[in-house]
Coordinates of C-alpha atoms in Angstrom, one line a residue:
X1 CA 14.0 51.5 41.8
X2 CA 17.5 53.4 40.8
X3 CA 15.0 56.4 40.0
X4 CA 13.3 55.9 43.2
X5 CA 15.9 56.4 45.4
X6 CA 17.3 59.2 43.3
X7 CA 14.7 61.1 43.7
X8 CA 14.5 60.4 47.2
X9 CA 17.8 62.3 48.1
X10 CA 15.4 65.7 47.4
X11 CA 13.6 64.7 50.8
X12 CA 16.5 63.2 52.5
X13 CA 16.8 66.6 54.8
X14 CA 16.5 68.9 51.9
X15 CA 15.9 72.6 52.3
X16 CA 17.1 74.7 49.6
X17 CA 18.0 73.2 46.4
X18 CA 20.1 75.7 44.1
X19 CA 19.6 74.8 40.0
X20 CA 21.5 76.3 37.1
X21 CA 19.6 77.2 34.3
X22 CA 20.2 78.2 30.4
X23 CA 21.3 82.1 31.7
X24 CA 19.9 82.3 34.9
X25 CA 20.1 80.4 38.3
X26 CA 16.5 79.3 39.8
X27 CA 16.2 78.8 43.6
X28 CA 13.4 77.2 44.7
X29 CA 12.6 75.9 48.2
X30 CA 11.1 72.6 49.3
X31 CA 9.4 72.1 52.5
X32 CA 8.2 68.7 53.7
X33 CA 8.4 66.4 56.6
X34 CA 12.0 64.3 56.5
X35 CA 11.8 60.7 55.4
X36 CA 14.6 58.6 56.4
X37 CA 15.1 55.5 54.0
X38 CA 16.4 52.2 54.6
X39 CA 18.0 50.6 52.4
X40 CA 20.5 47.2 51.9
X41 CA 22.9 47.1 48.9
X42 CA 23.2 44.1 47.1
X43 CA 25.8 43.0 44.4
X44 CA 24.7 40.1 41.8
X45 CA 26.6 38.4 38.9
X46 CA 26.4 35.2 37.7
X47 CA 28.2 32.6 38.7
X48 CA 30.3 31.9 35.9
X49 CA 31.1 35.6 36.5
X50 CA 34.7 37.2 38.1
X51 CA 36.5 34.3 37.2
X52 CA 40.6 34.9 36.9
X53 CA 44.1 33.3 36.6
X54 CA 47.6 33.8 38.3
X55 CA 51.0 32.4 37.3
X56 CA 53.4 33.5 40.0
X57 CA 57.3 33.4 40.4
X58 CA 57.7 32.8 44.3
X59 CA 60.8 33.2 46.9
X60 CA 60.5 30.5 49.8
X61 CA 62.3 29.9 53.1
X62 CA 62.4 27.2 55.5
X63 CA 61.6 28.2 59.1
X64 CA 62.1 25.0 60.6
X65 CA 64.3 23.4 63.7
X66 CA 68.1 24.7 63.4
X67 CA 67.8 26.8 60.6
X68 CA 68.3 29.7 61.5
X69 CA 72.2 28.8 61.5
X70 CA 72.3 28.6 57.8
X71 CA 72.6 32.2 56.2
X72 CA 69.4 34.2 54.7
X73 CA 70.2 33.6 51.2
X74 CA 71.5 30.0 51.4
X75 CA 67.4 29.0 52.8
X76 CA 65.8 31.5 50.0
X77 CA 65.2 29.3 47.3
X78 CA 62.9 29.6 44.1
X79 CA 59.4 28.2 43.8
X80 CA 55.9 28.6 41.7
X81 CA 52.4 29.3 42.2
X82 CA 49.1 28.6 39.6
X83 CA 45.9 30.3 40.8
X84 CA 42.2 29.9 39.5
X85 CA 39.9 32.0 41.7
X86 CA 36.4 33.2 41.5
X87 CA 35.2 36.6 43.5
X88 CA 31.8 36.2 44.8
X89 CA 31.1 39.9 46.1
X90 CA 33.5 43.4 45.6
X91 CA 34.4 42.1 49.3
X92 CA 35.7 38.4 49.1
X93 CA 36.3 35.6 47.0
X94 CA 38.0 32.1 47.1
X95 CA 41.1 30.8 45.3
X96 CA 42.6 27.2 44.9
X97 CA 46.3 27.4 44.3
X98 CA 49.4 24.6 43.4
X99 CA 53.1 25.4 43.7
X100 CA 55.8 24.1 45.1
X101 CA 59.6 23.8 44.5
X102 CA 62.7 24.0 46.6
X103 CA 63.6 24.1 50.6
X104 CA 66.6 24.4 52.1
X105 CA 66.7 23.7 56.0
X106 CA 69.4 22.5 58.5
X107 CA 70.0 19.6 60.8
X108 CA 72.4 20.3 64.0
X109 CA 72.5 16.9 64.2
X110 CA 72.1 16.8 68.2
X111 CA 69.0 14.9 69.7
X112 CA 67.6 14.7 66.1
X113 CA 65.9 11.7 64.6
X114 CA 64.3 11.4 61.5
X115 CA 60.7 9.4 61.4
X116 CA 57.5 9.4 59.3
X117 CA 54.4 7.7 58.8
X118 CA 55.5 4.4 59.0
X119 CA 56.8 5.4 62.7
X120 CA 60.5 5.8 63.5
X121 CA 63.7 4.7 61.7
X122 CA 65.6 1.7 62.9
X123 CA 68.0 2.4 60.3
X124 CA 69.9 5.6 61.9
X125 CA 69.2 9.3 60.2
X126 CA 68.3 8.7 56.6
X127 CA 69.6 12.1 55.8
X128 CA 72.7 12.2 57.5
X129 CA 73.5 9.0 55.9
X130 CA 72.4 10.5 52.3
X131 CA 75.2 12.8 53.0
X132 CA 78.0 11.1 54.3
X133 CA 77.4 8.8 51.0
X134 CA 78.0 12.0 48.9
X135 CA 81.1 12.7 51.1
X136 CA 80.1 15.4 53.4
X137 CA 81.3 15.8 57.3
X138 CA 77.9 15.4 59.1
X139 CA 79.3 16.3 62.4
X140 CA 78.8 19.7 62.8
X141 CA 75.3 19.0 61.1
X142 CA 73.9 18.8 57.6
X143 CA 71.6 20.4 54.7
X144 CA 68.4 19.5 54.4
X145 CA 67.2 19.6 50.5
X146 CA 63.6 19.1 50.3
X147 CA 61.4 19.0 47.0
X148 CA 57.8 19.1 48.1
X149 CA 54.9 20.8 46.5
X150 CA 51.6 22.0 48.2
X151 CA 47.5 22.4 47.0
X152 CA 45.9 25.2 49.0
X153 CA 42.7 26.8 49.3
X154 CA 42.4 30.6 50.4
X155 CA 39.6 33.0 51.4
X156 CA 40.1 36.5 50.2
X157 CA 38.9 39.7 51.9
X158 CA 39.4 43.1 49.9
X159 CA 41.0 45.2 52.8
X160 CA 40.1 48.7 51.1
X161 CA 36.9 48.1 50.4
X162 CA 36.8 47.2 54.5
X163 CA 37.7 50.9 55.1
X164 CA 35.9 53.1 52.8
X165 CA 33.0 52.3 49.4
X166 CA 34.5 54.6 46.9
X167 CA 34.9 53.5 43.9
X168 CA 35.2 49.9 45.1
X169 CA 34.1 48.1 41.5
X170 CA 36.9 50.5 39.8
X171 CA 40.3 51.0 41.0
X172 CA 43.7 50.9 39.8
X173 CA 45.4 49.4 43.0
X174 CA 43.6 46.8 45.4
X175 CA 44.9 45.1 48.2
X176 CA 43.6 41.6 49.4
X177 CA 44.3 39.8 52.4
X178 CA 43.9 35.8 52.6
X179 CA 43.4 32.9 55.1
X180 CA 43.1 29.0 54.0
X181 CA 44.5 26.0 54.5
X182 CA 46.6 24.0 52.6
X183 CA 48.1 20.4 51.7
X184 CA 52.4 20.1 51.7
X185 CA 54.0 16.9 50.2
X186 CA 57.4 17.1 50.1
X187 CA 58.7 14.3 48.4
X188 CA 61.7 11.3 48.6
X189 CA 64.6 13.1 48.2
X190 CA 68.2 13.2 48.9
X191 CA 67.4 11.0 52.1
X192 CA 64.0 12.3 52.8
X193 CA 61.1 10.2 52.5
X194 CA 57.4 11.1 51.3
X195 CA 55.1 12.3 53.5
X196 CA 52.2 14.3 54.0
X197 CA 51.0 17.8 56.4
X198 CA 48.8 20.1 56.8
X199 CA 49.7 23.9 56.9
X200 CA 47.6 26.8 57.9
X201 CA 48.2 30.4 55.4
X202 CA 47.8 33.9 56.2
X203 CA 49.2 37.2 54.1
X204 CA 48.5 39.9 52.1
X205 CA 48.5 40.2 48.5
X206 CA 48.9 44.0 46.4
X207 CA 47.5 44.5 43.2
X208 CA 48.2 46.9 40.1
X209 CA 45.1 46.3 37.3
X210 CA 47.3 47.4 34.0
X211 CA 44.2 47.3 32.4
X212 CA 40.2 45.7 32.9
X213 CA 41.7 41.8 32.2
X214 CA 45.3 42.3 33.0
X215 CA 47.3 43.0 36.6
X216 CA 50.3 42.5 38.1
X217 CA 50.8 41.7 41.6
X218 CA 52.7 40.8 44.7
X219 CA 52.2 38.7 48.3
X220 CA 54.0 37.9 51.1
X221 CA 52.3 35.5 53.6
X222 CA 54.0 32.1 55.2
X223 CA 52.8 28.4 56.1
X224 CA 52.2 26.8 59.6
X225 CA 52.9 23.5 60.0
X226 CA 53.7 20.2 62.0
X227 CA 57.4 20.3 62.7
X228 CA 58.0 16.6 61.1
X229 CA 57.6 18.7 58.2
X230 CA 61.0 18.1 57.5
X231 CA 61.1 14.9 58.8
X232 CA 63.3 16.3 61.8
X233 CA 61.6 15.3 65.5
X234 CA 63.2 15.4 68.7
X235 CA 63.9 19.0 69.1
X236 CA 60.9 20.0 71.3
X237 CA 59.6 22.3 68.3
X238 CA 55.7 22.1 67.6
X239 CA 55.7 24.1 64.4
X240 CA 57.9 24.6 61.6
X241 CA 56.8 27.5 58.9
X242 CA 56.9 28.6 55.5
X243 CA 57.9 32.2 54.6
X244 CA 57.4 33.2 50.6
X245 CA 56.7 36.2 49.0
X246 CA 55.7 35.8 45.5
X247 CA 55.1 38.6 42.3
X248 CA 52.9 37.3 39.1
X249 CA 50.4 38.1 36.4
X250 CA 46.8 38.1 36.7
X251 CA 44.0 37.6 33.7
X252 CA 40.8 38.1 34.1
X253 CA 38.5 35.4 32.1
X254 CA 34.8 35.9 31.2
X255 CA 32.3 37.9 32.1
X256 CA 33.4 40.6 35.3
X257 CA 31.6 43.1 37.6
X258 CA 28.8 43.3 39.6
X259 CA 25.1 44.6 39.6
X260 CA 24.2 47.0 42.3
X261 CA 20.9 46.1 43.6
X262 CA 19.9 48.5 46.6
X263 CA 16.6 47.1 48.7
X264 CA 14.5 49.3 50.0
X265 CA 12.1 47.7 52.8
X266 CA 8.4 47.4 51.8
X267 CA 7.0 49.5 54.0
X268 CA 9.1 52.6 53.1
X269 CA 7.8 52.1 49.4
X270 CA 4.9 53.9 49.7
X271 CA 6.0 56.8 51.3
X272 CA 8.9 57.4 48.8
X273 CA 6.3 57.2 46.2
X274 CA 4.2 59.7 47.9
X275 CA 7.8 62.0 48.5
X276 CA 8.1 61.7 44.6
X277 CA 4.9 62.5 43.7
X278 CA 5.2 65.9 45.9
X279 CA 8.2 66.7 44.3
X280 CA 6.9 66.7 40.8
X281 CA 4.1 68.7 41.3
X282 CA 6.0 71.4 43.1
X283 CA 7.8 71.3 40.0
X284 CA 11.5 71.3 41.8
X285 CA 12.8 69.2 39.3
X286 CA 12.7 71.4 36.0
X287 CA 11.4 70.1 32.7
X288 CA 13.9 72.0 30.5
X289 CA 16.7 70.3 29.1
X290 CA 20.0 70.3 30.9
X291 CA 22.4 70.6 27.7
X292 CA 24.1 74.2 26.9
X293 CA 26.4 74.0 23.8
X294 CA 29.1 76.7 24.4
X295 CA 31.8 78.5 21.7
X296 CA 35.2 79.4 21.7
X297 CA 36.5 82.2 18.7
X298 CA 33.1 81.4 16.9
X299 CA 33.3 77.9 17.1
X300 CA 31.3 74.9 18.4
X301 CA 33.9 73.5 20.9
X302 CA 31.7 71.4 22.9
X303 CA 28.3 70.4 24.8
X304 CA 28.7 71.2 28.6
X305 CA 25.3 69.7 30.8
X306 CA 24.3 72.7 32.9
X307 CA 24.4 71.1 36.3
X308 CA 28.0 71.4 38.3
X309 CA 28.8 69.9 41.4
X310 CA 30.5 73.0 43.9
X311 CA 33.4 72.0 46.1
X312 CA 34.7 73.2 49.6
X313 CA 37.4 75.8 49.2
X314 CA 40.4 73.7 48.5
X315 CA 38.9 70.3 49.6
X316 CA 37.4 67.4 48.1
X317 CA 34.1 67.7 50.0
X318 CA 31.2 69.1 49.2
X319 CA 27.6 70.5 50.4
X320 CA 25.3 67.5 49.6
X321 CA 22.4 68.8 50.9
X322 CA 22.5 71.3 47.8
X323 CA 24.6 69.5 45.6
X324 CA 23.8 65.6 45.3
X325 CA 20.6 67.3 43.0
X326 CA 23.4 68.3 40.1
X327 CA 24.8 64.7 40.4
X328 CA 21.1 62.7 40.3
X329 CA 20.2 65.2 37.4
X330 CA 23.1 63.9 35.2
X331 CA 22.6 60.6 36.3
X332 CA 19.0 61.0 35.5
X333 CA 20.1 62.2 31.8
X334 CA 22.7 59.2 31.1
X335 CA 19.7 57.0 32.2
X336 CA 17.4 58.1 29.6
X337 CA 20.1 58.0 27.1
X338 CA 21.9 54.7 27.5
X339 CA 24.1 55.4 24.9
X340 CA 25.7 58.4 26.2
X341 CA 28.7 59.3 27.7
X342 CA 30.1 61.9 29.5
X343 CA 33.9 63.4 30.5
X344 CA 33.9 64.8 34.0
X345 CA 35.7 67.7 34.2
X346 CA 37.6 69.0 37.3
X347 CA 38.4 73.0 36.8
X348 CA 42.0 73.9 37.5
X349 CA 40.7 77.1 38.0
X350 CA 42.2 78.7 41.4
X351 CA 43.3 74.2 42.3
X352 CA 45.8 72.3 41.8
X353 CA 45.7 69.4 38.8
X354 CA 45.9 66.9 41.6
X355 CA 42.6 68.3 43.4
X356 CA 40.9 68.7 40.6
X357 CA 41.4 65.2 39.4
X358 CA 40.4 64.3 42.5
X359 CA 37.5 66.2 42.7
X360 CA 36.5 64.8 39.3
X361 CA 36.7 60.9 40.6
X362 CA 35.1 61.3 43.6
X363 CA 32.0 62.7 41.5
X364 CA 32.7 59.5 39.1
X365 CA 32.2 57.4 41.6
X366 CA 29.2 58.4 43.5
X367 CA 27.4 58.3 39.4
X368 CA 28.9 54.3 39.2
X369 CA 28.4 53.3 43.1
X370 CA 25.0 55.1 44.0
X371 CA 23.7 55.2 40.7
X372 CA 24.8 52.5 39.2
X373 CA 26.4 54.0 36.0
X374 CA 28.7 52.1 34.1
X375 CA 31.9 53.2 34.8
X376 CA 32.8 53.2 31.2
X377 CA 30.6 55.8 30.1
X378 CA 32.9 58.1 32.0
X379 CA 36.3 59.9 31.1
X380 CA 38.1 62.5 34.0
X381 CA 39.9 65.2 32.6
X382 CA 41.5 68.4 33.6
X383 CA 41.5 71.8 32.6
X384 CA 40.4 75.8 33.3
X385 CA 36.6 75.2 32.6
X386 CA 36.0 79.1 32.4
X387 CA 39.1 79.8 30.3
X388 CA 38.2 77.7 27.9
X389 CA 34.4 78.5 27.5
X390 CA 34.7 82.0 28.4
X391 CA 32.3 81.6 30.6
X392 CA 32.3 82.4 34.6
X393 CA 30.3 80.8 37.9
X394 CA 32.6 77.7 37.9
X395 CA 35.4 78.5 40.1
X396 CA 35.9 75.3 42.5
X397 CA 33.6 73.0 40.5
X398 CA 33.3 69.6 38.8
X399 CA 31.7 69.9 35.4
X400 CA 30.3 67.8 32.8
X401 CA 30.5 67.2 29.1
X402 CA 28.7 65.3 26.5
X403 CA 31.8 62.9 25.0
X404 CA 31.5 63.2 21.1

């Protein structure tokens, strides 16, 4: 099917289709009616697949009745997070997470009363009475000191991949945003007494993959919930909220990525076929092979594939209508020899490093996203391609080399 719809970008609107030869350049021109092809891409894995682990350090505040009078850091307090979660597509995933820790929050004092559960207290402000037992003046108010600790489960949504398809199964730095809902328990503690709410999460969550199993990472989201969080009613307050921000370590466990499965509607099936068929006896695809090995001061330096993808003066676009046949012909090759790699090279020649580079990935990921390449069968690298060879025709290009 990959083959298929390869070969299907020659009659996607085609006209003229430019081919580099050994030493010469063939032009040949293609003239058929256009087909336009439907298709729906589908990612698979199994499901003991995309599994991974996070151990986070977390910073948490109280925002809760009153407690805005004590200072910023005086309510930050420390807390943890463990994370197993599982993503189910390149676009979202699901998480369950514990943690917990420390609160700090304040009591005025005025109107407030203290109930749970069990319904209100006969017994005066539990709290307040903790205190005044420890030898603290209560009347201007008191501390609240709450140990609680919370089970959660989140739905994540990649926010790049919501924006743009490049290279969305291999990046350095994602960014996830997450909704769930979650369980608090704070628990009976210097006057406060167990109880039990639920909170509603939101926030957004940056990662840096130091390598395929291991990334680092850091969130900041917050907690809705029930103002008799704290135990506190009385003040006219619905909602009382969480605010953390956390930074951790990720892993990676088993088996990770995703097969790229592009459906193509029946119907259309037999008119590609037909499309492929015309294109093979017209004999625009040539039977040669596409390997040159090129020299430098009399010696073998390297294997350059003939086909190069030709850039926009100074931009990272290109002419697909000419150009997406270089890419399918080196996809083609890797295809046919699965064993093969290849560095893709973006010429410095008359561009910056950065352009270049980026020229290079942007081909990198059109041979792992359309055509489902491994990623790892490809290295991007840098240099003056026609200073090197000695050879000319590649100014603004992207070129490729058979990896030794």
């Amino acid at each position: 099917m990959k083959k298929i719809l390869a070969l299907a970008v020659l009659a996607l609107g085609c006209t003229t289709v430019k081919l580099h030869a050994q030493q010469q350049e063939i032009e040949r021109t293609v003239r058929m009616d256009t087909l336009k092809v439907d298709y729906k891409t589908r990612y698979t894995a199994p499901f003991w697949s995309n599994f991974y682990i996070e151990a986070d350090f977390a910073g948490r505040m109280l925002m809760g009745e009153d407690d805005s009078q004590l200072s910023f850091g005086k309510r930050l307090k420390p807390g943890f997070s463990l994370t197993v979660g599982k993503w189910f597509h390149p676009d979202f995933g699901v998480r369950i997470n514990f943690g917990g820790m420390r609160l700090k929050g304040w009591n005025s004092g005025s109107t407030g009363i203290y109930a749970y559960d069990h319904g209100w207290t006969d017994e005066g402000d539990p709290v307040e009475q903790y205190w005044k037992g420890q030898g603290v003046d209560t009347k201007n108010g008191y501390r609240q000191d709450i140990k609680y600790f919370e089970l959660n489960a989140d739905f994540l949504f990649d926010l790049y991949n919501a924006f743009t398809s490049n290279n969305r199964l291999n990046r350095r730095w994602t960014a996830q945003g997450y909704v769930g809902v979650g369980l608090l328990r704070p628990m009976e503690y210097h006057g406060m007494e167990k109880n039990a709410k639920v909170g509603f999460r939101l926030g957004l969550t940056g990662n840096y993959n130091i390598t395929s199993r291991l990334g680092i990472h850091a969130s900041i989201g917050g907690t809705i919930t029930n103002s008799s969080f704290d135990g506190e009613l009385g003040k006219g307050d619905k909602f009382a909220g969480i605010l953390n921000g956390n930074i951790g370590l990720s892993y990676r466990i088993g088996r990770q990525g995703f097969r790229v499965v592009r459906l193509v509607p029946q119907e259309q099936v037999a008119a590609l076929n037909n499309v492929i068929t015309t294109i093979r006896s017209e004999e625009v695809l040539p039977k040669e092979e596409i390997v040159q090995t090129v020299q430098q001061e009399g010696a073998i330096t390297n294997t350059l594939l003939i086909p190069s993808v030709v850039f926009e003066k100074d931009k990272t676009s290109f002419n697909e209508e000419l150009q997406e046949v270089n890419i399918f012909r080196v996809a083609r090759y890797m295809e046919r020899d699965r064993n093969m790699k290849v560095t893709i090279v973006g010429n410095t020649g008359g561009v910056s490093e950065r352009l270049a580079r980026r020229r290079a990935e942007r081909i990198r990921d059109i041979l792992v996203n359309r055509y489902g390449i491994a990623s790892n069968r490809f290295d991007i690298r840098t240099y003056d391609v026609n200073a090197k060879y000695g050879v000319t025709g590649y100014e603004q290009s992207v070129n490729f080399a058979v990896m030794k």
